[in-house]
N, CA and C atoms as an extended XYZ file, in Angstrom:
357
Properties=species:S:1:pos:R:3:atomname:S:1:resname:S:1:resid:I:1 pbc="F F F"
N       -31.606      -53.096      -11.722 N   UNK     1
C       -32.346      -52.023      -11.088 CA  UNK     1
C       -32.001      -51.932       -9.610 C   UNK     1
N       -32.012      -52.956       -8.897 N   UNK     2
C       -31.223      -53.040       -7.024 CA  UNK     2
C       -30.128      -52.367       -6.983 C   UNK     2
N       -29.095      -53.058       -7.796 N   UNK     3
C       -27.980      -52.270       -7.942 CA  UNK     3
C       -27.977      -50.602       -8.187 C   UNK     3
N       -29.014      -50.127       -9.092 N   UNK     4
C       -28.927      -48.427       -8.891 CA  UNK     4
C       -29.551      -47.766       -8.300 C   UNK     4
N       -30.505      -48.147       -7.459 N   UNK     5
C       -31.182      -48.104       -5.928 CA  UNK     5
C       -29.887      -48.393       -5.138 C   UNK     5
N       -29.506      -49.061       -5.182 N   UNK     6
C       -27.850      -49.036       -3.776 CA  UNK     6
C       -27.085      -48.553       -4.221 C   UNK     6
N       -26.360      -47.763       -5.255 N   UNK     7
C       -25.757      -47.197       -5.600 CA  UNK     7
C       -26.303      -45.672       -5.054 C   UNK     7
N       -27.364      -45.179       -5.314 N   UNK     8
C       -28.454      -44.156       -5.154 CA  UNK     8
C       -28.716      -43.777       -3.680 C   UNK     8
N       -28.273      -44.689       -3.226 N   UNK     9
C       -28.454      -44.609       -2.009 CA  UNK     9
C       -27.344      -44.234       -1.110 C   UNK     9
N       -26.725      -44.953       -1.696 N   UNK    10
C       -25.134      -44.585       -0.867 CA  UNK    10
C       -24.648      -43.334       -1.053 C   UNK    10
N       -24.994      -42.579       -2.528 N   UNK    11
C       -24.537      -41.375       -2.570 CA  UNK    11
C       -25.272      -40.700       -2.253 C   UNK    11
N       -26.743      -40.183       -2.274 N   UNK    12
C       -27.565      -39.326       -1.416 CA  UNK    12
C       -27.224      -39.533        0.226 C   UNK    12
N       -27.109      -40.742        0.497 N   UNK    13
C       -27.126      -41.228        2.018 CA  UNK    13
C       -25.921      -40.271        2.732 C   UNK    13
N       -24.840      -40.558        2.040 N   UNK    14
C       -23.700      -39.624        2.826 CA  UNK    14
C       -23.428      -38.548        3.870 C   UNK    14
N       -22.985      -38.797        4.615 N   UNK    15
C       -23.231      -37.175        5.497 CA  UNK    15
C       -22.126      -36.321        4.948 C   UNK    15
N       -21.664      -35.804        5.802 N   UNK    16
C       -20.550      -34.508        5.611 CA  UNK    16
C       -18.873      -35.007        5.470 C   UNK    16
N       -18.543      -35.087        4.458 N   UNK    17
C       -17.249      -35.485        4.850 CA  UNK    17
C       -16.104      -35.671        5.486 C   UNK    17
N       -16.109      -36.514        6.061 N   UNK    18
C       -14.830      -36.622        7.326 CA  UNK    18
C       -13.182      -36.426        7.249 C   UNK    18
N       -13.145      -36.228        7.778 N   UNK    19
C       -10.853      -36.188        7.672 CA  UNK    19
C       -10.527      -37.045        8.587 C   UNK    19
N        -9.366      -37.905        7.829 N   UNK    20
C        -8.674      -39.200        8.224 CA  UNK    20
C        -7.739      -38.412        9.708 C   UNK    20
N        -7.025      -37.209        9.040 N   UNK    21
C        -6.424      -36.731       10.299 CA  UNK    21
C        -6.884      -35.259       10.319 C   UNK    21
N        -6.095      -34.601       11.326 N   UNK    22
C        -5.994      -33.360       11.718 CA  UNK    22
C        -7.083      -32.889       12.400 C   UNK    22
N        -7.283      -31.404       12.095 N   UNK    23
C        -9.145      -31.265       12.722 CA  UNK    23
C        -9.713      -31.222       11.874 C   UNK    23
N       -10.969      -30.940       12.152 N   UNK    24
C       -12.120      -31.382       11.231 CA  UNK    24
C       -12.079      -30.092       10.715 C   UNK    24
N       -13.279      -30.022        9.768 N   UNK    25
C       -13.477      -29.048        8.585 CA  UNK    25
C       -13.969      -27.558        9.112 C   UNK    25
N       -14.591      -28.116       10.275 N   UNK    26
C       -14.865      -26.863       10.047 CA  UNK    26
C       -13.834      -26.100       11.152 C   UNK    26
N       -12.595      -26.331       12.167 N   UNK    27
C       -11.677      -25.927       12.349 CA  UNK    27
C       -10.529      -25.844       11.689 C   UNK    27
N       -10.430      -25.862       10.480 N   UNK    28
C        -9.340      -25.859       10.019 CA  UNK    28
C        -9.217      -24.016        9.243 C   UNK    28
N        -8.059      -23.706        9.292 N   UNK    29
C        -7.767      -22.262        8.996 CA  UNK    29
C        -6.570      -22.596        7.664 C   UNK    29
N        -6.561      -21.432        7.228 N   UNK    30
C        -5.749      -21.111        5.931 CA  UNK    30
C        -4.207      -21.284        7.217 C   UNK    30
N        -3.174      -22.277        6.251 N   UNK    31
C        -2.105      -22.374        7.143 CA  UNK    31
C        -2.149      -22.584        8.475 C   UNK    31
N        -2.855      -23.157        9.100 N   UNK    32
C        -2.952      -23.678       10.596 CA  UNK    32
C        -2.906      -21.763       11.165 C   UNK    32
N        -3.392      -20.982       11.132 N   UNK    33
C        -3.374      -19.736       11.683 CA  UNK    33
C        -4.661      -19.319       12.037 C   UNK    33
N        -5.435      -19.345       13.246 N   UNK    34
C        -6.113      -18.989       13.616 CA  UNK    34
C        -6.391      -17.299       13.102 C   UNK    34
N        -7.599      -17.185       12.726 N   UNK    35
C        -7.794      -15.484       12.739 CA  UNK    35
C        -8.337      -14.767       13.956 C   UNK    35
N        -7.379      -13.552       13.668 N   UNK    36
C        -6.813      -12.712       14.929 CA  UNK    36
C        -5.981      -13.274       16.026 C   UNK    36
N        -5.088      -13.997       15.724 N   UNK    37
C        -3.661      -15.073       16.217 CA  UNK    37
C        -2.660      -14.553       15.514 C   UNK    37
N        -2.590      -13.815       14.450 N   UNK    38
C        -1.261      -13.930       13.494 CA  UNK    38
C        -0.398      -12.868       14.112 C   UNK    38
N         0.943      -12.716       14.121 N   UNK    39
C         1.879      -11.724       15.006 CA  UNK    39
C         2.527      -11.574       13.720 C   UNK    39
N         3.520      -10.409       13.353 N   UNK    40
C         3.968       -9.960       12.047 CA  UNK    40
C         5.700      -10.584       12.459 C   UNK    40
N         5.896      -11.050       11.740 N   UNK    41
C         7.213      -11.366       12.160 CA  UNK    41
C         8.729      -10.275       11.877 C   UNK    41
N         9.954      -10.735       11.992 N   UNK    42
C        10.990       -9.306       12.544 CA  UNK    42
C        10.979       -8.615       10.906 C   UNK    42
N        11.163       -9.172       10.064 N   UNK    43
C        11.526       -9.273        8.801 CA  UNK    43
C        10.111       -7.799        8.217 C   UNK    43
N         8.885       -8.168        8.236 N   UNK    44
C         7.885       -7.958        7.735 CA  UNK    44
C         7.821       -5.696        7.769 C   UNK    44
N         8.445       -5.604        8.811 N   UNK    45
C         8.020       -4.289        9.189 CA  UNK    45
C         8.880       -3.592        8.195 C   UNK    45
N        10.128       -3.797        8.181 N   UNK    46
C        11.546       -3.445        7.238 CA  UNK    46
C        11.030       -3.441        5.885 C   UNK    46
N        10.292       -4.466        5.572 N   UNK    47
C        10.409       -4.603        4.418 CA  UNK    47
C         8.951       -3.994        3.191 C   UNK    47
N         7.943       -3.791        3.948 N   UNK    48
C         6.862       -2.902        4.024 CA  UNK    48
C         7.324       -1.682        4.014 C   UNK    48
N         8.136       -1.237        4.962 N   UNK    49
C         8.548        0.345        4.843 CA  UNK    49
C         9.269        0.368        3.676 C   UNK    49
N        10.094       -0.303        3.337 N   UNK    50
C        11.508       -0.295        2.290 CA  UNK    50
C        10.622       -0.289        0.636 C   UNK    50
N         9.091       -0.935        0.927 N   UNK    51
C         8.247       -0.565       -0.474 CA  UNK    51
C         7.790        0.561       -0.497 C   UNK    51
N         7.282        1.133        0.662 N   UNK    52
C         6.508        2.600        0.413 CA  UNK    52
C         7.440        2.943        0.068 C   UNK    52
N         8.459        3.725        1.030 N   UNK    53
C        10.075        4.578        0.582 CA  UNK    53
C        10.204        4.140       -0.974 C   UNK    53
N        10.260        3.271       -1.426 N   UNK    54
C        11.209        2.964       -2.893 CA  UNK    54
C         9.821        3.205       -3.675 C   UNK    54
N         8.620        3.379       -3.720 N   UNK    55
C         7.355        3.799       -4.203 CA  UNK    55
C         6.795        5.221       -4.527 C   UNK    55
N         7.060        5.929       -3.486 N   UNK    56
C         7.586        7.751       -3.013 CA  UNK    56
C         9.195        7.869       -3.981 C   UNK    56
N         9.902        7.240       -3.475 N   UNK    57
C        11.070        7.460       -4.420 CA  UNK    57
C        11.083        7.271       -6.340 C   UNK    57
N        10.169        6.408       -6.189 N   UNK    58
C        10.108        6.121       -8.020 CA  UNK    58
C         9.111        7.004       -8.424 C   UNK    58
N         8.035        7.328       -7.772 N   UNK    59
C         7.175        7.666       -8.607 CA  UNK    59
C         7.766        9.651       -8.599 C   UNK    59
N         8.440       10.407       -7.671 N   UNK    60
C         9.093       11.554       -7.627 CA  UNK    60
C         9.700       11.438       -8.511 C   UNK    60
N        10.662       10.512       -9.064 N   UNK    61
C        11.936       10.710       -9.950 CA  UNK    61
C        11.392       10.538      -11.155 C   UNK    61
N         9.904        9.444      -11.803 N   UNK    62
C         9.387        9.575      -12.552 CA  UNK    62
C         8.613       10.567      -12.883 C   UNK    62
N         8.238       11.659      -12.467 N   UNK    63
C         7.087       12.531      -12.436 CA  UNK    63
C         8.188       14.017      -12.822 C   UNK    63
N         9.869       13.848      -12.522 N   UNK    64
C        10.054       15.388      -12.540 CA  UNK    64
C        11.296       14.824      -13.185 C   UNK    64
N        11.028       13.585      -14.364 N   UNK    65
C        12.200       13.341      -15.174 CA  UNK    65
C        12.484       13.999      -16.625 C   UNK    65
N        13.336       14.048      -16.969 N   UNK    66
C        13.688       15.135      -18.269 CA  UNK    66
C        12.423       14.472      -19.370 C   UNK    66
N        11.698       15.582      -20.413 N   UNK    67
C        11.396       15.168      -21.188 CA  UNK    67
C        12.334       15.174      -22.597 C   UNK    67
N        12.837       14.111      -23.396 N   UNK    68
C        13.309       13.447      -24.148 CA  UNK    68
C        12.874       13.250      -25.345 C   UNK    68
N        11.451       13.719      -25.898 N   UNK    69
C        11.249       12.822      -26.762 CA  UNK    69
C        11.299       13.788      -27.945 C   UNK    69
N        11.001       13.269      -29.447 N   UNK    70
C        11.236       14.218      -30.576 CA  UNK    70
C        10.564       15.024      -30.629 C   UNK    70
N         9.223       15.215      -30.393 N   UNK    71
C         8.162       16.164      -30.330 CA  UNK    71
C         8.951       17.865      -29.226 C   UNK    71
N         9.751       17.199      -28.046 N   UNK    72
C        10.496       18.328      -27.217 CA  UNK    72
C        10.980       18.345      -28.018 C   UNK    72
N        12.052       17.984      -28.195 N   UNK    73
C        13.512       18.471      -28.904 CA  UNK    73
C        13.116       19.506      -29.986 C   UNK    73
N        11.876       18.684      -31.544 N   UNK    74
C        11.771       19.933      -32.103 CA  UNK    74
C        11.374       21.131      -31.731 C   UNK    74
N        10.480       20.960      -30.759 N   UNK    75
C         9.695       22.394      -30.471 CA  UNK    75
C        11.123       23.077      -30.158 C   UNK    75
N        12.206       22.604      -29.003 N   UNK    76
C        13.068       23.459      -28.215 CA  UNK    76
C        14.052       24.166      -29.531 C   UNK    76
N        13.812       23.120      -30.643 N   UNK    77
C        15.168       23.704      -31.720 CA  UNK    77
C        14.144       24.888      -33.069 C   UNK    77
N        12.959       24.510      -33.279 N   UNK    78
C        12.585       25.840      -33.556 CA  UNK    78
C        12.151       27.106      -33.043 C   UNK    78
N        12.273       27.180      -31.612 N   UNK    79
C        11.861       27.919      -30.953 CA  UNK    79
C        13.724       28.748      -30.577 C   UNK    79
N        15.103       28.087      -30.471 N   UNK    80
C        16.233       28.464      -30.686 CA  UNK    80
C        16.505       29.500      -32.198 C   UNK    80
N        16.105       28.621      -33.542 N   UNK    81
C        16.193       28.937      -34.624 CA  UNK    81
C        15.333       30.849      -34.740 C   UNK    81
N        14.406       30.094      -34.064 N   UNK    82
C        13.280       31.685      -34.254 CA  UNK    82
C        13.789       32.696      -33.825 C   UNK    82
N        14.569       32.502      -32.359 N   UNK    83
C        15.514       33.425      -31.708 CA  UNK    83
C        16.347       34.205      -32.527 C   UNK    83
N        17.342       32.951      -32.926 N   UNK    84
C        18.651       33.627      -33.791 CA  UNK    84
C        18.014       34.121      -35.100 C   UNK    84
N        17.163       33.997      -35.640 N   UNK    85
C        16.809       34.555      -36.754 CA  UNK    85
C        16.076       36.377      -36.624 C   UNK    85
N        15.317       35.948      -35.173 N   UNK    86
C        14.672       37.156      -35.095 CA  UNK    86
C        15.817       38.638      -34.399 C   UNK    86
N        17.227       38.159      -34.194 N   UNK    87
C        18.232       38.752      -33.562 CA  UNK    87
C        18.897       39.069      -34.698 C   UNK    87
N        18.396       38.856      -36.126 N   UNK    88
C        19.565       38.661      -37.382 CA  UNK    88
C        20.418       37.627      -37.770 C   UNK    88
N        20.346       37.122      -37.226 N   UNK    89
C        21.758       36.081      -37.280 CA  UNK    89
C        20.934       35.069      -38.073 C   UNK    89
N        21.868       34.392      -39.268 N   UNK    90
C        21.727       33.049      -39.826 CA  UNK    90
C        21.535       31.945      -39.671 C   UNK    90
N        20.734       30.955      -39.987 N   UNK    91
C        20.477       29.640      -39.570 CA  UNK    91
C        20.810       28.584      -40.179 C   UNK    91
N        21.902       27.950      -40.107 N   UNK    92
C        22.899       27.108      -41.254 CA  UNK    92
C        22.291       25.629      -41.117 C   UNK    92
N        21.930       24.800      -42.408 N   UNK    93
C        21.449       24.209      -42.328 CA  UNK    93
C        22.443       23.045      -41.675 C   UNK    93
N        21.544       21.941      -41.213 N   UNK    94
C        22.213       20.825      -40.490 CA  UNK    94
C        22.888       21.019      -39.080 C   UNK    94
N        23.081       22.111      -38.610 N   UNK    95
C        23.246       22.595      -37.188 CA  UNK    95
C        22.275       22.506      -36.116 C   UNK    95
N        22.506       21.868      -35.172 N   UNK    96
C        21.283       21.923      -34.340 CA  UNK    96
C        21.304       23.098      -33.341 C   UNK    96
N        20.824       24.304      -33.177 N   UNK    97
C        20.882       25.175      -32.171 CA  UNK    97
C        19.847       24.838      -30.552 C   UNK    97
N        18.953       24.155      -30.855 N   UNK    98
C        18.366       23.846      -29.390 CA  UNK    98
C        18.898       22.843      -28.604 C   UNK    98
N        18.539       22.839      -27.741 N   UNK    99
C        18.177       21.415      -26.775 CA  UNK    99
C        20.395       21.236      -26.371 C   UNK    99
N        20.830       20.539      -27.364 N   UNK   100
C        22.431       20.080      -27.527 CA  UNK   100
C        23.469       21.178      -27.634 C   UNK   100
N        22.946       22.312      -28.149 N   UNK   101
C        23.276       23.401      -28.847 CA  UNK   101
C        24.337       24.386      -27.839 C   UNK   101
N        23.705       23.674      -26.344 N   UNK   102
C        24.765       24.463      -25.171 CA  UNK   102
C        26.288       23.457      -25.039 C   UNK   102
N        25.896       22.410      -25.432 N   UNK   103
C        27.716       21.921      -25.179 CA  UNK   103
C        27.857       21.446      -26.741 C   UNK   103
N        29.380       21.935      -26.507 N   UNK   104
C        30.262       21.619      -27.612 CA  UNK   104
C        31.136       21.073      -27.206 C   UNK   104
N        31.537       20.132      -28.310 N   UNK   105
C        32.626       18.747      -28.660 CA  UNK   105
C        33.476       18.954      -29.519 C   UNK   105
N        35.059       18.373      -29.679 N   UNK   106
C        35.559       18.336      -30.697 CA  UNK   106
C        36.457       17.118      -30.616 C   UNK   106
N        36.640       16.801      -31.580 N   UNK   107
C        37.258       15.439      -31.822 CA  UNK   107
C        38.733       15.452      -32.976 C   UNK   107
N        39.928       15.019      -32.738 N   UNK   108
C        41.120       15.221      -33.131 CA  UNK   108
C        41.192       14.493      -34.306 C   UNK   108
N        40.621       13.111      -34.204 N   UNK   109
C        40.979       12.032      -35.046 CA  UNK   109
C        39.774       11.118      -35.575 C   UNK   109
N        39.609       10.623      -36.533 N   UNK   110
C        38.589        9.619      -36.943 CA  UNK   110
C        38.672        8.469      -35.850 C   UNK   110
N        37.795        8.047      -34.751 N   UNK   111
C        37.195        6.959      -34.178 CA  UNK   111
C        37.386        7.384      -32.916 C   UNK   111
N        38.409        9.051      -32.523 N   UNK   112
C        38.247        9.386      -31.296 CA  UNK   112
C        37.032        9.543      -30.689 C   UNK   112
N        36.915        9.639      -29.312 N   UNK   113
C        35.858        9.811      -28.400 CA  UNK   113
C        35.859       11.396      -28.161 C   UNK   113
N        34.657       12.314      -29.110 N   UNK   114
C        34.756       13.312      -28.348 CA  UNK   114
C        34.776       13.377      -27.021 C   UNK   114
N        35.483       14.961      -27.034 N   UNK   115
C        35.837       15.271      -25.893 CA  UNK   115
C        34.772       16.513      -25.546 C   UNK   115
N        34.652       17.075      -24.762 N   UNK   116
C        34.133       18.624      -24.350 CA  UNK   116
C        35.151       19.715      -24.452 C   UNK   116
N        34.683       20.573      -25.287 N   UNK   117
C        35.384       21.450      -25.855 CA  UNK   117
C        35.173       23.361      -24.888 C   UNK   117
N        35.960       23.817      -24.827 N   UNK   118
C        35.679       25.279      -24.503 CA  UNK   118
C        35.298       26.634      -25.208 C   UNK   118
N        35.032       26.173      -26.065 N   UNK   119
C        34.091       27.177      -27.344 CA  UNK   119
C        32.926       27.694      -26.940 C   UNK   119
């Protein structure tokens, strides 16, 4: 029973914890940097600007980039088809008239690389 009375004691008894080195607790700062001390160094300004700029730059090129997906394409190729049909003209199956329908290719040989054609 003495023993957990002095045990009990020693740990309630304690004051505030001390540091072997440096300053004490309650001067100590994140990275030895006093607040309202910190100066921006040469590097920092360049490279802050170089995120906005490339931020403005991505999100423009994302916002006014081609739409691609199958849902366009069909709309653009029945809305071609409706054209040529409503002008008379025939609609042959397996031909794509929208979207691709402005350039033409032709190819000489089995495994050539089309080329762009003047048709």
């Amino acid at each position: 029973m003495l023993r957990s009375i002095k045990t009990l004691k020693s740990v309630v008894g304690r004051s505030a914890p001390q540091r072997k080195f440096g300053a004490p607790l309650s001067e100590a700062h994140l990275f030895g940097i006093k607040p309202g001390t910190y100066q921006n160094e040469g590097w920092e300004p360049i490279v802050y600007t170089t995120y906005v700029a490339s931020f403005f730059v991505l999100s423009i090129g994302l916002y006014f980039r081609p739409t691609s997906d199958l849902k366009t394409w069909a709309i653009d190729e029945a809305k071609a088809r409706k054209a040529i049909k409503d002008n008379g003209g025939e609609v042959e199956w397996g031909v794509h008239y929208g979207g691709t329908a402005k350039f033409h290719f032709s190819q000489e040989e089995v495994g050539e690389i089309p080329r762009a054609s003047d048709e």
